[in-house]
Amino acid sequence: MKDLTQIRLSDLWKEVKSEDDLWEDLKQETREHLKMLIEGCLQEDQLRSLRLPRYARKKPRLDYRNGYYKRDIESGLGLIEDIKVPRNRIIPYEPSLFKKYKRKEIKLIELIKDAFLSGLSTRKVGEVLEGILGYKISATTVSNIAKSLDIKVREFHTKALEDKYAYLFLNGINLNVKCPGARNKKTVLAAYGITKKGDRELISFRIDKSESEMSWYLFVDSLFRRGLKGSSLNLIVVDGSPSLMLAVKTVYPFTPVQRCWVHKLRNVAVKLPKKGSEDCLAAAKKIYLAENKKEAASVYKNWVSGFKDRYPKAVECLTKDIEDLLTFFDFDKNIRVKIRTTNIIERSFKEVRRRTRPIGCFENDASVNRIIFGVISGLNKNWKSKPLKEFTQKT
């Protein structure tokens, strides 16, 4: 045995719990006593609801006890788990004691929904709220609460749209969704609008199997039927998909269309050899960097004459869409950089990809809908007070 004279103060101090550990132990013990108190109160409350005093066996009764079920409640001391709540056989027993806690639970559920809609993952929501509540909410719990957002998702997909957008951007993104037997890619078709005041908004999205002609037509037509008639539309910017172009021309035949230069130059690059073609792409970029449409047309003609013999397929790829590629020159100079590509909606997709990358593969379309709705709601909320100034300043 160690001589007490040889024990150092540091050795003794190791046996002393920190203030946090001590407080946590006290809270745990208090929670256990509070749980016993609540369960006792519930039993007495149930007897009163049955109009049956304890041990009164021979008096007529309204109902009979029927075991227990377990539930958790959130308190100022943290989460009290597995409280035994008595049940009645005939008339449902609703403890009056839980009314106050029910209000707290509703507030907590709304807080979890708001955190999820702001763009936090289910795991991150639990981590953030742990510091506030003093206990951890599992990712499964957050996920189950997030499922209640399905009603809001349906409302988002079907709500009436205001015919206020001056610029409409359309594009798609691919995500992995589980299907029977294998993974399968699903396409998310999305619409992004900018008003004359510079207000921006992700208007709608649709999950489909691909960017087929019918998929794009149904999506664009749904925008029209929900109220986006196009009376204020100055321009529609698209990624260049033939299916999308056909859908747009069908639904909004009198609205000018701008093809995305980024997508077009990617298509041109595919028609070029891997080596020695950098000068062709560099020269093509000078077309959209021109000061005006007349200069752009001149640069384009020089580009065609300079490369048509060496790279005929690449020149043909750009030439067949040159009219739609130069539409943006008909608009104010200060917004041209924003409307000559679909980059503005691609940047929104980056946030979608950031949220979905850790998930890897979604369980079903419903989970995709919830996540994308959450991201879109968060982005739209952030954009409300941040209009795009370029669209409010006229040259």
Short mmCIF file of C-alpha atoms in Angstrom, two decimals:
data_model
loop_
_atom_site.label_atom_id
_atom_site.label_comp_id
_atom_site.label_asym_id
_atom_site.label_seq_id
_atom_site.Cartn_x
_atom_site.Cartn_y
_atom_site.Cartn_z
CA MET A 1 0.00 0.00 0.00
CA LYS A 2 1.22 3.44 -0.90
CA ASP A 3 2.31 5.68 1.94
CA LEU A 4 -0.09 8.67 2.17
CA THR A 5 2.93 10.95 2.51
CA GLN A 6 4.07 9.81 -0.94
CA ILE A 7 0.76 10.60 -2.69
CA ARG A 8 1.03 13.78 -4.68
CA LEU A 9 -1.69 16.37 -4.99
CA SER A 10 -1.92 15.65 -8.76
CA ASP A 11 -2.77 12.00 -7.98
CA LEU A 12 -5.62 13.07 -5.73
CA TRP A 13 -6.85 15.61 -8.25
CA LYS A 14 -7.20 12.87 -10.86
CA GLU A 15 -9.90 11.32 -8.71
CA VAL A 16 -11.90 14.53 -8.69
CA LYS A 17 -14.40 14.82 -11.53
CA SER A 18 -14.50 17.89 -13.66
CA GLU A 19 -17.37 20.31 -13.24
CA ASP A 20 -18.87 19.17 -16.55
CA ASP A 21 -18.70 15.47 -15.61
CA LEU A 22 -20.18 16.15 -12.19
CA TRP A 23 -23.03 18.20 -13.64
CA GLU A 24 -23.73 15.51 -16.25
CA ASP A 25 -23.96 12.86 -13.51
CA LEU A 26 -26.33 15.06 -11.51
CA LYS A 27 -28.47 15.68 -14.58
CA GLN A 28 -28.64 11.96 -15.33
CA GLU A 29 -29.69 11.14 -11.79
CA THR A 30 -32.25 13.96 -11.81
CA ARG A 31 -33.66 12.70 -15.12
CA GLU A 32 -34.13 9.25 -13.61
CA HIS A 33 -36.01 10.67 -10.63
CA LEU A 34 -38.06 12.89 -12.93
CA LYS A 35 -38.93 9.85 -15.06
CA MET A 36 -40.20 8.02 -11.95
CA LEU A 37 -42.25 11.06 -10.94
CA ILE A 38 -43.79 11.41 -14.40
CA GLU A 39 -44.69 7.71 -14.55
CA GLY A 40 -46.34 7.95 -11.11
CA CYS A 41 -48.32 11.02 -12.16
CA LEU A 42 -49.44 9.28 -15.34
CA GLN A 43 -50.77 6.31 -13.37
CA GLU A 44 -52.76 8.60 -11.07
CA ASP A 45 -54.00 10.61 -14.02
CA GLN A 46 -55.16 7.43 -15.75
CA LEU A 47 -57.09 6.32 -12.66
CA ARG A 48 -58.87 9.68 -12.52
CA SER A 49 -59.78 9.36 -16.21
CA LEU A 50 -61.27 5.94 -15.46
CA ARG A 51 -63.05 7.40 -12.41
CA LEU A 52 -61.55 4.55 -10.47
CA PRO A 53 -59.78 5.21 -7.17
CA ARG A 54 -56.90 2.90 -6.36
CA TYR A 55 -57.89 -0.56 -5.09
CA ALA A 56 -61.59 0.07 -5.84
CA ARG A 57 -62.35 -3.26 -7.52
CA LYS A 58 -66.13 -3.52 -7.15
CA LYS A 59 -67.26 -0.09 -8.33
CA PRO A 60 -68.48 0.34 -11.91
CA ARG A 61 -65.78 1.58 -14.26
CA LEU A 62 -65.77 3.38 -17.59
CA ASP A 63 -62.82 1.51 -19.07
CA TYR A 64 -59.97 -0.86 -18.29
CA ARG A 65 -56.22 -0.47 -18.27
CA ASN A 66 -54.41 -2.03 -21.19
CA GLY A 67 -50.68 -2.07 -20.56
CA TYR A 68 -48.18 0.59 -21.56
CA TYR A 69 -46.35 2.10 -24.48
CA LYS A 70 -43.05 3.97 -24.30
CA ARG A 71 -42.22 7.46 -25.46
CA ASP A 72 -39.49 10.07 -25.00
CA ILE A 73 -39.94 13.68 -24.02
CA GLU A 74 -37.59 16.62 -24.24
CA SER A 75 -37.01 18.54 -21.01
CA GLY A 76 -34.75 21.26 -19.70
CA LEU A 77 -32.52 18.51 -18.28
CA GLY A 78 -32.25 16.76 -21.63
CA LEU A 79 -34.05 13.84 -23.24
CA ILE A 80 -35.97 11.56 -20.88
CA GLU A 81 -36.24 8.21 -22.62
CA ASP A 82 -38.61 5.23 -22.44
CA ILE A 83 -41.28 6.71 -20.21
CA LYS A 84 -44.02 4.12 -19.59
CA VAL A 85 -47.31 5.68 -20.66
CA PRO A 86 -50.46 3.72 -19.61
CA ARG A 87 -53.11 2.79 -22.16
CA ASN A 88 -56.86 2.24 -21.92
CA ARG A 89 -58.67 -0.61 -23.61
CA ILE A 90 -61.66 1.28 -25.04
CA ILE A 91 -61.35 5.07 -24.71
CA PRO A 92 -57.92 6.41 -25.74
CA TYR A 93 -56.07 7.87 -22.78
CA GLU A 94 -54.41 11.22 -23.51
CA PRO A 95 -52.23 12.39 -20.61
CA SER A 96 -52.85 16.04 -19.74
CA LEU A 97 -49.27 16.12 -18.46
CA PHE A 98 -47.92 15.89 -22.01
CA LYS A 99 -49.69 18.98 -23.37
CA LYS A 100 -46.82 21.26 -22.36
CA TYR A 101 -44.23 18.82 -23.70
CA LYS A 102 -46.22 18.43 -26.91
CA ARG A 103 -45.82 22.14 -27.56
CA LYS A 104 -42.08 21.77 -26.99
CA GLU A 105 -41.93 18.80 -29.34
CA ILE A 106 -43.77 20.71 -32.07
CA LYS A 107 -41.28 23.59 -31.74
CA LEU A 108 -38.38 21.12 -31.84
CA ILE A 109 -39.78 19.39 -34.94
CA GLU A 110 -40.17 22.76 -36.68
CA LEU A 111 -36.61 23.65 -35.67
CA ILE A 112 -35.33 20.38 -37.17
CA LYS A 113 -37.28 21.00 -40.38
CA ASP A 114 -35.91 24.55 -40.65
CA ALA A 115 -32.34 23.30 -40.07
CA PHE A 116 -32.83 20.63 -42.77
CA LEU A 117 -34.33 23.13 -45.21
CA SER A 118 -31.44 25.53 -44.61
CA GLY A 119 -29.16 22.96 -46.24
CA LEU A 120 -27.80 20.92 -43.30
CA SER A 121 -27.52 17.16 -43.71
CA THR A 122 -29.45 14.87 -41.35
CA ARG A 123 -26.23 14.07 -39.47
CA LYS A 124 -25.25 17.75 -39.23
CA VAL A 125 -28.68 18.75 -37.90
CA GLY A 126 -28.18 16.39 -34.94
CA GLU A 127 -24.69 17.74 -34.27
CA VAL A 128 -25.81 21.38 -34.37
CA LEU A 129 -28.85 20.87 -32.14
CA GLU A 130 -26.85 18.83 -29.61
CA GLY A 131 -25.11 22.01 -28.46
CA ILE A 132 -28.48 23.72 -28.00
CA LEU A 133 -30.53 20.92 -26.45
CA GLY A 134 -27.83 19.16 -24.43
CA TYR A 135 -28.48 15.78 -26.04
CA LYS A 136 -28.00 14.29 -29.49
CA ILE A 137 -30.77 13.72 -31.99
CA SER A 138 -29.97 10.79 -34.26
CA ALA A 139 -29.75 11.11 -38.03
CA THR A 140 -32.57 8.53 -38.23
CA THR A 141 -34.85 10.76 -36.14
CA VAL A 142 -34.04 13.76 -38.31
CA SER A 143 -34.65 11.66 -41.43
CA ASN A 144 -38.06 10.53 -40.13
CA ILE A 145 -39.03 14.13 -39.37
CA ALA A 146 -37.76 15.18 -42.80
CA LYS A 147 -40.22 12.72 -44.35
CA SER A 148 -43.02 14.93 -43.07
CA LEU A 149 -41.76 17.49 -45.61
CA ASP A 150 -43.34 15.42 -48.39
CA ILE A 151 -46.49 17.55 -48.12
CA LYS A 152 -44.46 20.72 -48.64
CA VAL A 153 -42.65 19.09 -51.55
CA ARG A 154 -45.98 18.33 -53.23
CA GLU A 155 -47.13 21.90 -52.62
CA PHE A 156 -43.90 23.19 -54.19
CA HIS A 157 -44.43 21.03 -57.30
CA THR A 158 -48.04 22.12 -57.77
CA LYS A 159 -48.26 25.71 -56.51
CA ALA A 160 -49.32 28.45 -58.92
CA LEU A 161 -46.44 30.40 -60.45
CA GLU A 162 -46.35 34.14 -60.96
CA ASP A 163 -45.79 35.25 -64.54
CA LYS A 164 -43.06 37.68 -63.45
CA TYR A 165 -39.82 36.21 -64.77
CA ALA A 166 -37.90 38.09 -67.46
CA TYR A 167 -35.15 35.47 -67.84
CA LEU A 168 -35.61 31.71 -67.59
CA PHE A 169 -32.71 29.23 -67.31
CA LEU A 170 -33.29 25.50 -67.89
CA ASN A 171 -30.82 22.70 -67.20
CA GLY A 172 -30.51 19.19 -65.75
CA ILE A 173 -28.34 17.25 -63.28
CA ASN A 174 -27.81 13.49 -62.90
CA LEU A 175 -28.04 11.69 -59.53
CA ASN A 176 -27.76 8.04 -58.46
CA VAL A 177 -31.05 6.51 -57.26
CA LYS A 178 -31.52 2.87 -56.22
CA CYS A 179 -33.70 0.80 -58.51
CA PRO A 180 -34.66 -2.89 -58.29
CA GLY A 181 -31.54 -4.92 -59.03
CA ALA A 182 -29.06 -2.07 -59.56
CA ARG A 183 -28.22 1.58 -59.24
CA ASN A 184 -29.69 3.84 -61.82
CA LYS A 185 -29.08 7.44 -62.75
CA LYS A 186 -32.01 9.83 -62.56
CA THR A 187 -32.10 13.29 -64.07
CA VAL A 188 -33.26 16.34 -62.15
CA LEU A 189 -34.70 18.93 -64.55
CA ALA A 190 -34.63 22.42 -63.04
CA ALA A 191 -35.89 25.93 -63.83
CA TYR A 192 -34.30 29.13 -62.54
CA GLY A 193 -35.87 32.55 -63.05
CA ILE A 194 -34.80 36.19 -62.76
CA THR A 195 -37.33 39.03 -62.58
CA LYS A 196 -36.95 42.55 -64.01
CA LYS A 197 -36.06 43.70 -60.51
CA GLY A 198 -33.16 41.24 -60.39
CA ASP A 199 -34.85 38.86 -57.95
CA ARG A 200 -33.73 35.28 -58.57
CA GLU A 201 -35.41 32.02 -57.70
CA LEU A 202 -35.20 28.32 -58.40
CA ILE A 203 -38.77 27.96 -59.62
CA SER A 204 -39.28 24.24 -60.00
CA PHE A 205 -37.63 20.86 -60.53
CA ARG A 206 -38.69 17.43 -61.75
CA ILE A 207 -37.11 13.98 -61.35
CA ASP A 208 -37.17 11.87 -64.49
CA LYS A 209 -35.35 8.95 -66.08
CA SER A 210 -33.58 11.08 -68.68
CA GLU A 211 -33.54 14.35 -70.59
CA SER A 212 -35.81 12.93 -73.26
CA GLU A 213 -38.01 15.01 -75.49
CA MET A 214 -41.14 13.97 -73.55
CA SER A 215 -39.46 14.61 -70.15
CA TRP A 216 -38.48 18.16 -71.06
CA TYR A 217 -41.82 18.88 -72.72
CA LEU A 218 -43.81 17.75 -69.66
CA PHE A 219 -41.59 19.83 -67.36
CA VAL A 220 -41.68 23.03 -69.46
CA ASP A 221 -45.39 22.60 -70.14
CA SER A 222 -46.04 22.24 -66.38
CA LEU A 223 -44.41 25.66 -65.84
CA PHE A 224 -46.77 27.13 -68.42
CA ARG A 225 -49.87 25.45 -66.99
CA ARG A 226 -49.01 26.56 -63.45
CA GLY A 227 -48.97 30.21 -64.50
CA LEU A 228 -45.64 30.99 -66.19
CA LYS A 229 -47.31 32.04 -69.45
CA GLY A 230 -44.27 33.96 -70.67
CA SER A 231 -45.84 37.43 -70.98
CA SER A 232 -42.79 38.93 -69.22
CA LEU A 233 -40.16 36.57 -70.65
CA ASN A 234 -37.37 38.31 -72.56
CA LEU A 235 -35.09 35.30 -72.96
CA ILE A 236 -34.82 31.56 -72.25
CA VAL A 237 -31.29 30.20 -71.71
CA VAL A 238 -30.81 26.46 -72.32
CA ASP A 239 -27.94 23.98 -72.19
CA GLY A 240 -28.36 23.07 -75.86
CA SER A 241 -30.09 19.69 -75.54
CA PRO A 242 -32.13 19.11 -78.74
CA SER A 243 -34.99 17.71 -76.62
CA LEU A 244 -35.05 20.81 -74.46
CA MET A 245 -34.85 23.12 -77.47
CA LEU A 246 -37.87 21.42 -79.03
CA ALA A 247 -39.85 21.65 -75.76
CA VAL A 248 -39.05 25.36 -75.39
CA LYS A 249 -39.90 26.17 -79.00
CA THR A 250 -43.21 24.31 -78.59
CA VAL A 251 -44.34 25.89 -75.31
CA TYR A 252 -42.81 29.38 -75.76
CA PRO A 253 -42.55 29.75 -79.55
CA PHE A 254 -42.21 33.55 -79.52
CA THR A 255 -39.55 33.88 -76.81
CA PRO A 256 -35.89 34.30 -77.91
CA VAL A 257 -33.59 31.44 -76.94
CA GLN A 258 -29.90 31.56 -75.99
CA ARG A 259 -27.81 28.40 -76.20
CA CYS A 260 -25.15 27.97 -73.56
CA TRP A 261 -21.66 28.68 -74.89
CA VAL A 262 -20.00 26.38 -72.34
CA HIS A 263 -22.04 23.38 -73.44
CA LYS A 264 -21.56 24.22 -77.11
CA LEU A 265 -17.77 24.49 -76.81
CA ARG A 266 -17.72 21.13 -75.00
CA ASN A 267 -19.54 19.65 -77.99
CA VAL A 268 -17.09 21.31 -80.37
CA ALA A 269 -14.14 19.93 -78.37
CA VAL A 270 -15.46 16.39 -78.83
CA LYS A 271 -15.16 16.88 -82.62
CA LEU A 272 -11.51 17.95 -82.33
CA PRO A 273 -8.35 15.82 -82.01
CA LYS A 274 -6.94 15.62 -78.49
CA LYS A 275 -3.70 17.32 -79.48
CA GLY A 276 -3.07 20.50 -81.45
CA SER A 277 -6.63 21.85 -81.38
CA GLU A 278 -6.27 24.39 -78.58
CA ASP A 279 -5.99 27.23 -81.10
CA CYS A 280 -9.39 26.30 -82.58
CA LEU A 281 -11.20 26.51 -79.23
CA ALA A 282 -9.33 29.68 -78.22
CA ALA A 283 -10.38 31.35 -81.47
CA ALA A 284 -14.01 30.20 -80.99
CA LYS A 285 -14.14 31.83 -77.54
CA LYS A 286 -13.33 35.20 -79.14
CA ILE A 287 -16.74 35.08 -80.83
CA TYR A 288 -18.71 35.58 -77.59
CA LEU A 289 -16.08 37.97 -76.21
CA ALA A 290 -16.72 40.43 -79.04
CA GLU A 291 -18.00 43.94 -78.25
CA ASN A 292 -21.22 43.59 -80.23
CA LYS A 293 -23.15 41.27 -82.51
CA LYS A 294 -21.68 42.69 -85.70
CA GLU A 295 -18.13 42.16 -84.46
CA ALA A 296 -19.05 38.66 -83.24
CA ALA A 297 -20.39 37.77 -86.68
CA SER A 298 -17.13 38.94 -88.25
CA VAL A 299 -15.02 36.93 -85.78
CA TYR A 300 -17.21 33.90 -86.45
CA LYS A 301 -16.72 34.13 -90.23
CA ASN A 302 -12.94 34.36 -89.81
CA TRP A 303 -13.05 31.33 -87.48
CA VAL A 304 -15.00 29.29 -90.03
CA SER A 305 -12.66 30.16 -92.89
CA GLY A 306 -9.62 29.40 -90.74
CA PHE A 307 -10.70 25.96 -89.46
CA LYS A 308 -13.31 24.48 -91.81
CA ASP A 309 -10.73 22.56 -93.81
CA ARG A 310 -8.85 21.18 -90.77
CA TYR A 311 -11.82 20.50 -88.50
CA PRO A 312 -14.99 20.36 -90.62
CA LYS A 313 -17.09 18.48 -88.03
CA ALA A 314 -16.19 20.95 -85.26
CA VAL A 315 -17.06 23.91 -87.49
CA GLU A 316 -20.36 22.29 -88.49
CA CYS A 317 -21.21 21.64 -84.83
CA LEU A 318 -20.98 25.34 -83.98
CA THR A 319 -22.32 26.68 -87.28
CA LYS A 320 -25.70 24.92 -87.07
CA ASP A 321 -26.53 26.78 -83.84
CA ILE A 322 -24.73 30.09 -84.36
CA GLU A 323 -27.96 32.10 -84.50
CA ASP A 324 -29.09 30.93 -81.05
CA LEU A 325 -25.54 31.35 -79.72
CA LEU A 326 -25.49 35.07 -80.59
CA THR A 327 -28.92 35.99 -79.16
CA PHE A 328 -27.42 37.44 -75.96
CA PHE A 329 -25.88 40.33 -77.95
CA ASP A 330 -29.41 41.75 -78.34
CA PHE A 331 -29.52 42.53 -74.61
CA ASP A 332 -27.92 45.09 -72.29
CA LYS A 333 -24.16 44.80 -72.16
CA ASN A 334 -24.01 44.55 -68.37
CA ILE A 335 -26.03 41.29 -68.28
CA ARG A 336 -24.51 39.53 -71.28
CA VAL A 337 -21.97 37.61 -69.24
CA LYS A 338 -24.85 36.21 -67.12
CA ILE A 339 -27.10 35.14 -69.98
CA ARG A 340 -24.68 33.68 -72.52
CA THR A 341 -24.34 30.45 -70.48
CA THR A 342 -26.31 28.36 -67.98
CA ASN A 343 -23.55 28.87 -65.40
CA ILE A 344 -25.96 30.71 -63.14
CA ILE A 345 -28.02 27.57 -62.63
CA GLU A 346 -24.95 25.31 -62.69
CA ARG A 347 -23.67 27.12 -59.58
CA SER A 348 -26.91 26.21 -57.83
CA PHE A 349 -26.33 22.58 -58.83
CA LYS A 350 -22.98 22.71 -57.07
CA GLU A 351 -24.86 23.10 -53.78
CA VAL A 352 -27.09 20.16 -54.72
CA ARG A 353 -24.01 18.05 -55.48
CA ARG A 354 -22.38 19.11 -52.19
CA ARG A 355 -25.43 17.87 -50.27
CA THR A 356 -25.88 14.68 -52.27
CA ARG A 357 -22.22 13.60 -52.60
CA PRO A 358 -21.99 12.11 -49.06
CA ILE A 359 -25.22 10.16 -49.68
CA GLY A 360 -23.79 8.45 -52.76
CA CYS A 361 -26.99 6.72 -53.85
CA PHE A 362 -30.53 7.66 -52.84
CA GLU A 363 -33.02 5.06 -51.62
CA ASN A 364 -35.87 6.35 -53.80
CA ASP A 365 -37.28 9.36 -55.66
CA ALA A 366 -38.97 10.65 -52.49
CA SER A 367 -35.62 11.07 -50.71
CA VAL A 368 -34.22 12.89 -53.77
CA ASN A 369 -37.22 15.20 -53.74
CA ARG A 370 -36.76 16.06 -50.05
CA ILE A 371 -33.04 16.78 -50.33
CA ILE A 372 -33.37 18.93 -53.45
CA PHE A 373 -36.39 20.74 -52.02
CA GLY A 374 -34.32 21.43 -48.89
CA VAL A 375 -31.41 22.84 -50.90
CA ILE A 376 -33.68 24.91 -53.14
CA SER A 377 -35.63 26.31 -50.17
CA GLY A 378 -32.37 27.32 -48.50
CA LEU A 379 -31.02 29.00 -51.63
CA ASN A 380 -34.27 30.85 -52.34
CA LYS A 381 -34.39 32.09 -48.75
CA ASN A 382 -30.83 33.42 -48.97
CA TRP A 383 -31.51 35.13 -52.30
CA LYS A 384 -34.61 37.04 -51.14
CA SER A 385 -32.60 40.03 -49.94
CA LYS A 386 -29.85 39.71 -52.57
CA PRO A 387 -31.11 40.72 -56.04
CA LEU A 388 -28.73 40.59 -59.00
CA LYS A 389 -27.76 44.22 -59.55
CA GLU A 390 -26.73 43.64 -63.16
CA PHE A 391 -30.38 43.10 -64.10
CA THR A 392 -31.56 46.36 -62.53
CA GLN A 393 -28.92 48.64 -64.10
CA LYS A 394 -29.57 49.63 -67.70
CA THR A 395 -26.74 50.59 -70.03
#
